Coordinates of C-alpha atoms in Angstrom, one line a residue:
X327 CA -37.6 37.3 -30.9
X328 CA -34.6 35.0 -30.6
X329 CA -34.8 31.2 -29.8
X330 CA -34.5 31.7 -26.0
X331 CA -37.5 34.0 -26.0
X332 CA -39.5 31.5 -28.0
X333 CA -38.6 28.6 -25.8
X334 CA -39.9 30.4 -22.7
X335 CA -42.8 32.3 -24.3
X336 CA -46.3 31.2 -23.6
X337 CA -47.1 32.0 -27.3
X338 CA -44.9 29.1 -28.5
X339 CA -45.7 25.4 -28.1
X340 CA -43.3 22.5 -28.0
X341 CA -43.4 19.4 -30.2
X342 CA -40.9 16.5 -29.5
X343 CA -39.7 15.1 -32.8
X344 CA -37.9 11.8 -33.6
X345 CA -36.6 12.8 -37.0
X346 CA -34.1 15.2 -38.2
X347 CA -35.1 18.6 -39.7
X348 CA -32.6 19.2 -42.4
X349 CA -31.1 22.7 -42.3
X350 CA -31.3 23.4 -46.0
X351 CA -35.0 22.6 -46.2
X352 CA -35.9 23.7 -42.6
X353 CA -33.5 26.2 -41.0
X354 CA -33.1 26.1 -37.2
X355 CA -34.9 29.3 -36.7
X356 CA -37.7 31.3 -38.5
X357 CA -40.2 33.9 -37.6
X358 CA -42.8 31.4 -36.3
X359 CA -40.6 28.7 -34.9
X360 CA -37.2 27.5 -33.7
X361 CA -35.7 24.1 -33.5
X362 CA -33.1 22.6 -31.1
X363 CA -31.6 19.2 -31.4
X364 CA -31.3 17.0 -28.3
X365 CA -29.3 14.2 -29.9
X366 CA -29.8 13.1 -33.5
X367 CA -32.5 12.3 -34.5
X368 CA -34.4 13.7 -31.5
X369 CA -35.2 17.4 -31.2
X370 CA -37.7 19.9 -30.0
X371 CA -39.6 22.2 -32.3
X372 CA -41.0 25.4 -30.8
X373 CA -43.9 26.7 -32.9
X374 CA -46.0 29.9 -32.7
X375 CA -49.5 28.7 -31.4
X376 CA -51.2 30.8 -34.1
X377 CA -50.1 28.3 -36.8
X378 CA -51.0 25.1 -34.9
X379 CA -54.4 23.3 -34.6
X380 CA -55.9 22.9 -31.1
X381 CA -53.8 20.4 -29.1
X382 CA -55.2 16.9 -29.4
X383 CA -53.8 13.4 -29.8
X384 CA -55.4 13.1 -33.2
X385 CA -54.6 16.5 -34.8
X386 CA -51.1 16.5 -33.4
X387 CA -49.6 13.0 -33.2
X388 CA -49.7 11.6 -29.6
X389 CA -46.0 10.8 -29.7
X390 CA -45.1 14.4 -30.3
X391 CA -47.0 16.0 -27.5
X392 CA -44.9 16.5 -24.3
X393 CA -46.1 14.6 -21.3
X394 CA -46.4 16.3 -17.9
X395 CA -44.4 14.8 -15.0
X396 CA -45.2 15.4 -11.3
X397 CA -43.1 15.1 -8.1
X398 CA -43.0 11.8 -6.3
X399 CA -41.8 12.8 -2.9
X400 CA -43.6 14.6 -0.1
X401 CA -42.9 15.9 3.5
X402 CA -43.6 13.1 6.0
X403 CA -43.7 15.1 9.3
X404 CA -42.2 13.9 12.5
X405 CA -38.8 14.4 14.1
X406 CA -36.1 16.2 12.1
X407 CA -33.3 14.3 13.9
X408 CA -31.2 12.2 11.5
X409 CA -32.4 8.6 11.3
X410 CA -29.7 6.2 10.0
X411 CA -32.2 3.3 9.8
X412 CA -33.0 3.3 6.1
X413 CA -29.3 3.5 5.2
X414 CA -28.5 0.7 7.5
X415 CA -31.4 -1.5 6.2
X416 CA -30.0 -1.0 2.7
X417 CA -26.5 -2.0 3.6
X418 CA -25.3 1.5 2.4
X419 CA -23.8 2.6 5.7
X420 CA -21.8 -0.7 6.0
X421 CA -20.2 -0.1 2.6
X422 CA -19.2 3.4 3.6
X423 CA -16.9 1.8 6.2
X424 CA -13.7 -0.2 5.8
X425 CA -12.6 -2.2 4.0
X426 CA -14.4 -0.9 0.9
X427 CA -15.0 2.7 2.0
X428 CA -17.4 3.4 -0.8
X429 CA -18.7 7.0 -0.4
X430 CA -19.2 7.9 -4.1
X431 CA -15.7 9.3 -4.4
X432 CA -15.0 10.3 -8.1
X433 CA -18.6 9.7 -9.1
X434 CA -21.0 12.4 -10.4
X435 CA -24.6 12.3 -9.2
X436 CA -27.1 14.3 -11.2
X437 CA -30.4 15.4 -9.7
X438 CA -32.9 16.7 -12.2
X439 CA -35.7 18.3 -10.1
X440 CA -36.8 21.5 -8.5
X441 CA -33.3 22.9 -7.8
X442 CA -31.1 22.8 -4.7
X443 CA -30.4 24.9 -1.6
X444 CA -26.8 25.1 -2.6
X445 CA -25.8 27.1 0.5
X446 CA -26.8 24.2 2.9
X447 CA -23.8 22.6 4.7
X448 CA -24.8 19.1 3.5
X449 CA -23.7 20.1 0.0
X450 CA -20.2 21.4 1.0
X451 CA -16.8 20.0 1.8
X452 CA -15.4 20.4 5.3
X453 CA -13.6 23.6 4.2
X454 CA -16.9 25.2 3.3
X455 CA -16.5 25.0 -0.5
X456 CA -19.2 23.5 -2.7
X457 CA -19.5 19.9 -3.9
X458 CA -21.7 21.0 -6.7
X459 CA -19.9 21.0 -10.1
X460 CA -22.7 22.9 -11.9
X461 CA -26.3 24.1 -11.6
X462 CA -28.4 24.7 -14.8
X463 CA -31.3 26.8 -13.8
X464 CA -33.8 26.5 -16.7
X465 CA -36.0 29.1 -15.1
X466 CA -33.4 31.9 -15.0
X467 CA -32.9 33.8 -18.3
X468 CA -30.6 36.5 -16.9
X469 CA -27.3 34.8 -17.6
X470 CA -25.5 32.5 -20.1
X471 CA -27.0 29.1 -20.8
X472 CA -24.7 26.0 -20.9
X473 CA -22.7 25.8 -24.1
X474 CA -24.8 24.2 -26.8
X475 CA -28.1 25.0 -25.1
X476 CA -30.5 27.9 -25.8
X477 CA -32.1 28.8 -22.5
X478 CA -31.6 29.1 -18.8
X479 CA -28.5 30.1 -16.9
X480 CA -25.6 27.9 -15.9
X481 CA -23.6 28.4 -12.7
X482 CA -20.3 26.5 -12.4
X483 CA -18.5 25.5 -9.2
X484 CA -16.2 28.6 -9.2
X485 CA -19.2 30.9 -9.3
X486 CA -21.0 28.9 -6.6
X487 CA -17.9 29.1 -4.3
X488 CA -17.8 32.8 -5.0
X489 CA -21.4 33.1 -3.8
X490 CA -20.7 31.0 -0.7
X491 CA -17.9 33.4 0.4
X492 CA -20.2 36.4 -0.1
X493 CA -22.5 37.8 2.7
X494 CA -25.3 37.6 0.1
X495 CA -24.9 34.4 -1.9
X496 CA -28.1 34.8 -3.9
X497 CA -26.9 38.1 -5.3
X498 CA -24.3 36.1 -7.2
X499 CA -26.1 32.8 -7.7
X500 CA -29.8 33.6 -7.5
X501 CA -30.9 30.0 -7.9
X502 CA -33.3 28.8 -5.1
X503 CA -35.3 25.6 -4.5
X504 CA -38.6 27.2 -3.6
X505 CA -40.4 23.8 -3.4
X506 CA -37.6 21.9 -1.5
X507 CA -38.1 18.6 -3.4
X508 CA -34.8 18.6 -5.2
X509 CA -32.9 19.6 -2.1
X510 CA -34.5 16.7 -0.2
X511 CA -33.5 14.2 -2.9
X512 CA -30.0 15.5 -3.3
X513 CA -29.4 15.4 0.5
X514 CA -30.7 11.9 0.9
X515 CA -28.6 10.7 -2.0
X516 CA -25.5 12.7 -1.4
X517 CA -25.5 14.7 1.8
X518 CA -22.1 15.4 3.4
X519 CA -21.3 13.8 6.7
X520 CA -22.1 16.3 9.4
X521 CA -20.6 15.5 12.8
X522 CA -22.0 16.7 16.1
X523 CA -25.5 17.8 17.0
X524 CA -28.2 15.6 15.3
X525 CA -25.6 14.7 12.6
X526 CA -26.3 13.8 9.0
X527 CA -25.0 11.7 6.2
X528 CA -26.3 10.8 2.7
X529 CA -26.0 7.6 0.9
X530 CA -22.9 8.8 -1.1
X531 CA -21.4 11.7 0.8
X532 CA -18.4 12.2 -1.4
X533 CA -20.0 12.4 -4.8
X534 CA -19.8 15.5 -6.9
X535 CA -23.2 16.9 -7.8
X536 CA -24.7 18.2 -11.0
X537 CA -28.2 19.9 -10.6
X538 CA -30.8 20.9 -13.1
X539 CA -33.6 23.1 -11.9
X540 CA -36.4 22.3 -14.4
X541 CA -38.6 25.0 -16.0
X542 CA -42.2 24.6 -15.0
X543 CA -44.6 23.5 -17.8
X544 CA -46.2 26.2 -19.8
X545 CA -49.9 27.1 -19.4
X546 CA -51.0 25.4 -22.7
X547 CA -49.8 22.0 -21.4
X548 CA -51.4 22.6 -18.0
X549 CA -54.6 23.4 -19.8
X550 CA -54.4 20.3 -22.0
X551 CA -53.8 18.0 -19.0
X552 CA -56.1 20.2 -16.8
X553 CA -53.4 20.7 -14.0
X554 CA -53.8 23.7 -11.6
X555 CA -51.3 26.5 -11.7
X556 CA -50.1 25.8 -8.2
X557 CA -49.3 22.1 -8.8
X558 CA -45.7 21.4 -9.8
X559 CA -45.6 20.0 -13.3
X560 CA -42.7 19.6 -15.8
X561 CA -42.7 18.8 -19.5
X562 CA -40.7 16.0 -21.1
X563 CA -39.3 18.6 -23.6
X564 CA -37.3 20.2 -20.8
X565 CA -36.5 16.9 -19.3
X566 CA -34.9 15.7 -22.5
X567 CA -32.4 18.6 -22.4
X568 CA -31.8 18.1 -18.7
X569 CA -30.9 14.5 -19.2
X570 CA -28.6 15.3 -22.1
X571 CA -26.9 18.0 -20.0
X572 CA -26.4 15.9 -17.0
X573 CA -25.1 12.8 -18.6
X574 CA -22.7 14.9 -20.7
X575 CA -20.5 15.2 -17.6
X576 CA -19.5 11.6 -17.8
X577 CA -15.9 10.8 -18.8
X578 CA -16.1 7.2 -19.9
X579 CA -14.0 4.7 -17.8
X580 CA -12.9 7.5 -15.4
X581 CA -15.8 9.6 -14.2
X582 CA -19.2 7.9 -14.2
X583 CA -22.6 9.7 -13.9
X584 CA -25.6 8.5 -12.0
X585 CA -28.9 10.2 -12.9
X586 CA -31.7 10.4 -10.4
X587 CA -35.3 11.1 -11.5
X588 CA -37.9 11.5 -8.8
X589 CA -40.9 12.4 -10.9
X590 CA -43.2 10.7 -13.3
X591 CA -46.7 10.3 -14.8
X592 CA -49.4 7.6 -14.7
X593 CA -50.3 8.2 -18.4
X594 CA -48.6 6.5 -21.3
X595 CA -48.3 2.9 -22.6
X596 CA -46.8 1.4 -19.3
X597 CA -44.3 -0.7 -21.3
X598 CA -41.9 2.0 -22.3
X599 CA -42.4 3.4 -25.8
X600 CA -42.1 7.2 -26.0
X601 CA -39.5 9.5 -27.5
X602 CA -38.4 10.4 -24.0
X603 CA -38.2 6.9 -22.6
X604 CA -36.4 5.7 -25.8
X605 CA -33.8 8.4 -25.2
X606 CA -33.4 7.4 -21.6
X607 CA -32.8 3.8 -22.7
X608 CA -30.1 4.9 -25.1
X609 CA -28.4 6.7 -22.2
X610 CA -28.5 3.5 -20.0
X611 CA -26.8 1.5 -22.7
X612 CA -23.6 3.7 -22.6
X613 CA -20.7 3.0 -20.4
X614 CA -20.2 4.9 -17.2
X615 CA -23.9 6.0 -17.0
X616 CA -26.8 4.7 -14.9
X617 CA -30.4 6.0 -14.5
X618 CA -32.3 5.5 -11.3
X619 CA -36.1 6.1 -11.3
X620 CA -38.8 5.7 -8.7
X621 CA -41.9 3.7 -9.4
X622 CA -44.3 6.4 -8.3
X623 CA -47.0 6.6 -5.6
X624 CA -50.1 5.6 -7.5
X625 CA -50.5 2.1 -6.0
X626 CA -53.5 3.2 -3.8
X627 CA -54.7 6.1 -6.0
X628 CA -57.4 3.9 -7.7
X629 CA -56.2 5.3 -11.0
X630 CA -56.0 2.0 -13.0
X631 CA -58.7 -0.3 -14.3
X632 CA -58.1 -3.6 -16.2
X633 CA -60.6 -6.0 -17.6
X634 CA -60.9 -8.7 -20.3
X635 CA -61.9 -7.5 -23.7
X636 CA -65.0 -9.4 -24.8
X637 CA -67.9 -8.8 -27.2
X638 CA -70.0 -8.0 -24.2
X639 CA -69.4 -4.5 -22.9
X640 CA -67.3 -4.2 -19.7
X641 CA -68.0 -1.2 -17.4
X642 CA -65.4 1.0 -15.8
X643 CA -66.9 3.4 -13.2
X644 CA -65.1 6.6 -12.3
X645 CA -66.1 8.5 -9.2
X646 CA -65.8 12.3 -9.6
X647 CA -66.0 14.7 -6.7
X648 CA -67.4 18.3 -6.6
X649 CA -65.8 21.2 -8.5
X650 CA -63.4 19.2 -10.6
X651 CA -61.8 21.1 -13.5
X652 CA -61.4 17.9 -15.4
X653 CA -59.1 15.0 -16.1
X654 CA -57.5 12.8 -18.8
X655 CA -57.8 9.0 -19.1
X656 CA -56.0 6.8 -21.6
X657 CA -57.4 3.5 -22.8
X658 CA -54.9 1.0 -24.2
X659 CA -55.8 -2.3 -25.8
X660 CA -54.1 -5.6 -26.6
X661 CA -52.9 -5.9 -30.2
X662 CA -54.4 -6.9 -32.6
X663 CA -57.8 -6.7 -30.8
X664 CA -59.8 -3.5 -31.3
X665 CA -62.6 -2.0 -29.2
X666 CA -65.6 0.3 -29.2
X667 CA -66.7 2.5 -26.3
X668 CA -69.7 4.4 -24.9
X669 CA -69.9 6.8 -22.0
X670 CA -72.8 7.5 -19.5
X671 CA -72.9 10.6 -17.3
X672 CA -74.0 10.6 -13.6
X673 CA -77.3 12.1 -14.8
X674 CA -78.0 9.3 -17.2
X675 CA -77.1 11.0 -20.5
X676 CA -75.3 8.6 -22.9
X677 CA -72.7 8.9 -25.6
X678 CA -73.8 6.0 -27.7
X679 CA -71.3 3.4 -28.8
X680 CA -68.8 5.3 -31.0
X681 CA -67.9 4.1 -34.5
X682 CA -64.4 5.4 -35.0
X683 CA -64.4 4.6 -38.6
X684 CA -66.3 7.9 -39.2
X685 CA -63.4 9.9 -37.8
X686 CA -60.5 10.0 -35.3
X687 CA -62.0 12.6 -32.9
X688 CA -65.4 12.7 -31.3
X689 CA -66.4 15.8 -29.3
X690 CA -69.6 15.6 -27.2
X691 CA -71.2 18.2 -25.0
X692 CA -74.0 16.9 -22.7
X693 CA -77.4 18.6 -22.9
X694 CA -78.3 18.6 -19.2
X695 CA -74.7 18.9 -17.8
X696 CA -71.8 21.3 -18.5
X697 CA -69.4 18.5 -19.2
X698 CA -67.5 18.2 -22.5
X699 CA -66.0 14.9 -23.4
X700 CA -63.4 14.6 -26.2
X701 CA -62.4 11.2 -27.5
X702 CA -59.2 10.9 -29.6
X703 CA -58.8 7.6 -31.3
X704 CA -55.4 6.3 -32.5
X705 CA -55.8 3.0 -34.4
X706 CA -52.1 2.2 -34.5
X707 CA -50.2 4.2 -31.9
X708 CA -46.7 4.8 -33.2
X709 CA -44.8 4.1 -30.0
X710 CA -46.3 0.7 -29.5
X711 CA -48.5 -0.3 -32.5
X712 CA -51.4 -0.7 -30.0
X713 CA -54.8 0.9 -30.1
X714 CA -55.3 3.9 -27.9
X715 CA -58.2 6.2 -27.0
X716 CA -57.4 9.5 -25.1
X717 CA -60.4 10.7 -23.2
X718 CA -60.7 14.3 -21.9
X719 CA -63.4 15.1 -19.4
X720 CA -63.8 18.9 -19.0
X721 CA -65.9 20.2 -16.1
X722 CA -67.2 16.8 -15.3
X723 CA -70.4 16.7 -13.2
X724 CA -69.9 15.1 -9.8
X725 CA -71.0 11.5 -9.4
X726 CA -70.2 8.2 -11.1
X727 CA -69.2 8.2 -14.8
X728 CA -69.4 4.9 -16.6
X729 CA -67.1 4.0 -19.6
X730 CA -68.4 0.9 -21.5
X731 CA -65.8 -1.0 -23.5
X732 CA -66.6 -3.9 -25.8
X733 CA -64.5 -5.7 -28.4
X734 CA -65.1 -4.8 -32.0
X735 CA -62.5 -7.5 -32.7
X736 CA -61.4 -9.9 -29.9
X737 CA -58.5 -12.4 -29.6
X738 CA -57.8 -14.9 -26.9
X739 CA -56.4 -13.3 -23.8
X740 CA -57.2 -9.8 -24.9
X741 CA -57.4 -7.1 -22.2
X742 CA -57.8 -3.4 -22.0
X743 CA -56.3 -0.9 -19.5
X744 CA -57.4 2.6 -18.5
X745 CA -55.2 4.9 -16.6
X746 CA -56.2 8.3 -15.1
X747 CA -53.9 11.3 -14.7
X748 CA -51.7 11.1 -11.6
X749 CA -53.3 11.8 -8.3
X750 CA -51.1 14.9 -7.7
X751 CA -52.7 16.4 -10.8
X752 CA -56.4 15.5 -10.3
X753 CA -56.7 15.2 -6.5
X754 CA -58.2 12.5 -4.3
X755 CA -61.8 12.8 -5.5
X756 CA -61.4 11.2 -8.9
X757 CA -60.9 7.5 -8.9
X758 CA -62.1 4.1 -10.2
X759 CA -64.7 2.4 -8.0
X760 CA -63.2 -1.1 -8.8
X761 CA -59.5 -0.3 -9.4
X762 CA -56.7 -2.6 -10.3
X763 CA -53.6 -1.9 -8.1
X764 CA -51.1 -3.7 -10.4
X765 CA -49.4 -2.0 -13.4
X766 CA -49.3 1.3 -11.5
X767 CA -45.7 2.1 -11.8
X768 CA -45.3 5.6 -13.3
X769 CA -43.4 6.4 -16.5
X770 CA -40.4 6.4 -17.0
X771 CA -40.2 3.3 -14.7
X772 CA -40.6 1.0 -17.6
X773 CA -37.3 2.0 -19.3
X774 CA -35.8 -1.4 -19.8
X775 CA -32.3 -0.8 -18.3
X776 CA -33.1 1.9 -15.8
X777 CA -32.9 0.8 -12.2
X778 CA -36.5 1.1 -11.1
X779 CA -37.4 1.0 -7.4
X780 CA -40.5 0.8 -5.4
X781 CA -40.8 1.8 -1.7
X782 CA -41.0 0.0 1.6
X783 CA -40.9 1.1 5.3
X784 CA -37.6 0.1 6.7
X785 CA -38.9 0.4 10.3
X786 CA -41.3 -2.5 10.0
X787 CA -40.4 -4.1 6.7
X788 CA -43.8 -3.5 5.1
X789 CA -44.4 -2.5 1.5
X790 CA -45.4 1.2 1.3
X791 CA -49.1 1.2 0.6
X792 CA -48.8 4.2 -1.8
X793 CA -46.0 2.7 -3.9
X794 CA -46.7 1.8 -7.5
X795 CA -46.7 -1.9 -8.5
X796 CA -45.6 -3.9 -11.6
X797 CA -45.3 -5.5 -14.0
X798 CA -45.6 -3.7 -17.3
X799 CA -48.8 -3.8 -19.4
X800 CA -47.3 -6.5 -21.6
X801 CA -45.7 -8.5 -18.8
X802 CA -42.1 -7.3 -18.7
X803 CA -40.6 -7.5 -15.2
X804 CA -40.5 -4.1 -13.4
X805 CA -39.7 -3.0 -10.7
X806 CA -36.1 -4.2 -10.2
X807 CA -36.1 -3.9 -6.5
X808 CA -37.5 -2.0 -3.5
X809 CA -35.8 0.5 -1.3
X810 CA -36.7 2.4 1.9
X811 CA -39.1 5.3 1.1
X812 CA -40.8 6.2 4.3
X813 CA -39.7 9.0 6.6
X814 CA -36.3 9.3 5.0
X815 CA -34.0 11.9 6.7
X816 CA -33.2 14.9 4.4
X817 CA -32.0 18.4 4.7
X818 CA -35.7 19.4 4.4
X819 CA -36.8 17.1 7.3
X820 CA -38.4 13.7 6.8
X821 CA -39.7 12.9 3.3
X822 CA -41.6 9.9 2.0
X823 CA -42.4 8.5 -1.5
X824 CA -40.7 6.7 -4.4
X825 CA -38.6 9.7 -5.1
X826 CA -36.8 9.1 -1.9
X827 CA -36.4 5.4 -2.7
X828 CA -34.8 6.5 -6.0
X829 CA -32.5 8.9 -4.1
X830 CA -31.2 6.3 -1.7
X831 CA -30.7 3.9 -4.6
X832 CA -28.9 6.5 -6.6
X833 CA -26.5 6.9 -3.7
X834 CA -26.0 3.1 -3.6
X835 CA -25.4 3.0 -7.3
X836 CA -22.7 5.8 -6.8
X837 CA -21.0 3.4 -4.4
X838 CA -21.1 0.7 -6.9
X839 CA -19.9 3.0 -9.7
X840 CA -16.9 4.0 -7.5
X841 CA -15.9 0.4 -7.1
X842 CA -16.5 -0.5 -10.8
X843 CA -15.1 2.5 -12.6
X844 CA -13.2 4.8 -10.3
X845 CA -11.3 2.0 -8.7
X846 CA -10.9 0.2 -12.0
X847 CA -12.6 -3.1 -11.1
X848 CA -15.1 -3.0 -14.0
X849 CA -14.3 0.2 -16.0
X850 CA -16.6 -0.7 -18.9
X851 CA -19.7 -1.1 -16.8
X852 CA -23.0 0.2 -18.2
X853 CA -26.4 0.9 -16.7
X854 CA -27.6 -2.5 -17.8
X855 CA -24.9 -4.2 -15.9
X856 CA -25.4 -2.1 -12.8
X857 CA -29.0 -3.1 -12.8
X858 CA -27.9 -6.7 -13.0
X859 CA -25.6 -6.4 -10.0
X860 CA -28.3 -4.9 -7.9
X861 CA -30.9 -7.4 -8.9
X862 CA -28.7 -10.3 -8.1
X863 CA -27.8 -8.8 -4.7
X864 CA -31.4 -7.9 -3.8
X865 CA -32.6 -9.5 -0.5
X866 CA -35.6 -11.9 -0.8
X867 CA -38.0 -12.7 1.9
X868 CA -39.2 -16.3 2.1
X869 CA -42.9 -15.4 2.3
X870 CA -42.8 -13.7 -1.1
X871 CA -42.6 -15.0 -4.7
X872 CA -39.9 -13.4 -6.8
X873 CA -39.7 -11.6 -9.1
X874 CA -42.6 -9.8 -7.4
X875 CA -45.0 -7.1 -8.6
X876 CA -44.2 -5.1 -5.5
X877 CA -40.6 -6.0 -4.6
X878 CA -39.1 -6.8 -8.0
X879 CA -36.2 -9.1 -7.3
X880 CA -36.1 -8.1 -3.6
X881 CA -34.9 -5.3 -1.3
X882 CA -31.9 -3.2 -1.9
X883 CA -29.0 -4.7 0.0
X884 CA -25.5 -3.4 -0.8
X885 CA -23.9 -6.0 1.6
X886 CA -25.4 -8.9 -0.3
X887 CA -24.6 -7.2 -3.7
X888 CA -20.9 -7.1 -2.8
X889 CA -21.0 -10.6 -1.4
X890 CA -22.3 -11.6 -4.9
X891 CA -19.6 -9.9 -6.8
X892 CA -16.7 -10.3 -4.3
X893 CA -13.6 -11.3 -6.2
X894 CA -15.2 -10.9 -9.6
X895 CA -14.4 -8.4 -12.4
X896 CA -15.8 -8.0 -15.9

């Protein structure tokens, strides 16, 4: 079995490593494993499941287990006619017109998602040829992968154009977007200008596109996170390679790349701090690259609970509906405080207060209920140095579950936070009875120099009730700004959600990158500086205090952004 087979096989599991495996001691490939480097020192080790212990945050370090990311856009219903309102509200349409004529010309926009309907006219030039430079389909093992990669099939522009001139395009380039999410994002961010009929135009209609169709997560990860087979979910191991591939198209000072990510997770430290987010941060620090991410749709999911950490136990109540497969919850505490916990089932059975000094994992099966609860304790989590307990509830009984948290050691101002798995993974019937709506941005929204956006309704100016809110768990300011994210016109019809806010913002960033790099006004610009430009140009409303947990520094406004930088160069 070669490395490609191991990468896609259900018999091999992935570990994300942040240290180099030296070839002389540990060759790249053996009978039970293979290793592929992302960028030194980060790599992914694929290991035969027969030689690994059961997956848990204690037996296998939390940092090395891939996270699962879910989609953050959804069909909105309503008219399919093109609505220019969100583009007008953001000042994007104004900058497509003279005198600046910023349409993303010379810029590459990378969409890492569910693929793309490449044959759609909104992804073609007026002569019918494709604006897509390349598609890497991680799900297709029939052809050659990109150079330097071990799996999937790459389709370059010449092959795509050959397909478009054929009566059966998918016989030549079989890639399809069965879900439609990636097509929706790409068209909102970069759809060509279509005249006549209902018309259409994306935020940056002249960019070149690079597309990665992500490989769905393997069954072992779905089982660990208890995600149903029919729910789209993607592992950060595949996302790492996707980001590396996409940002590799950048040609510093000449051809910039804007990366758009419209997926995320509500688990994690909520202040950055993972191998994946550390890698994303390193990308944003390079010239000619910018990352745009949505803040998620967990603001009204009742999936976050925060309370002061005191010697007296605080109770977090979780309502669980009928027939739940299970869910994960992560409890993070303020350093250097530490905590102890107990759990009570809806039927009154109690896991007594756990003394984690006796071991790092506690596994408890209730006598009168079928539920199994596993607690994984990490005293000094490597990403952050904070205390973490990962709680897995398998086949939880319906009703109210109570988690009691008390301070084993307290310090002034100490708090603890609990986050549940994302709503798209666990459904609408698992939630906190007394939730905290703040600090509900999804990872990777906390990447320091990514452009992180929340969503608002451009029709009435209101903040989108589902949108995640800031700040970070430790008080860093995120989001950066808000962008339209309700009933956005796409090639798939109207879509809503933070993924669409990210898509429109990615198109706006492509406009800015054209001005900075392609037109040589600020050729050394980095993602950090692009974030600064947009934050300074964000539009504030008098009734709100800025920076805001909902709006960041204000609403995306490309007119105001260019008013701020008019006549200036770096």
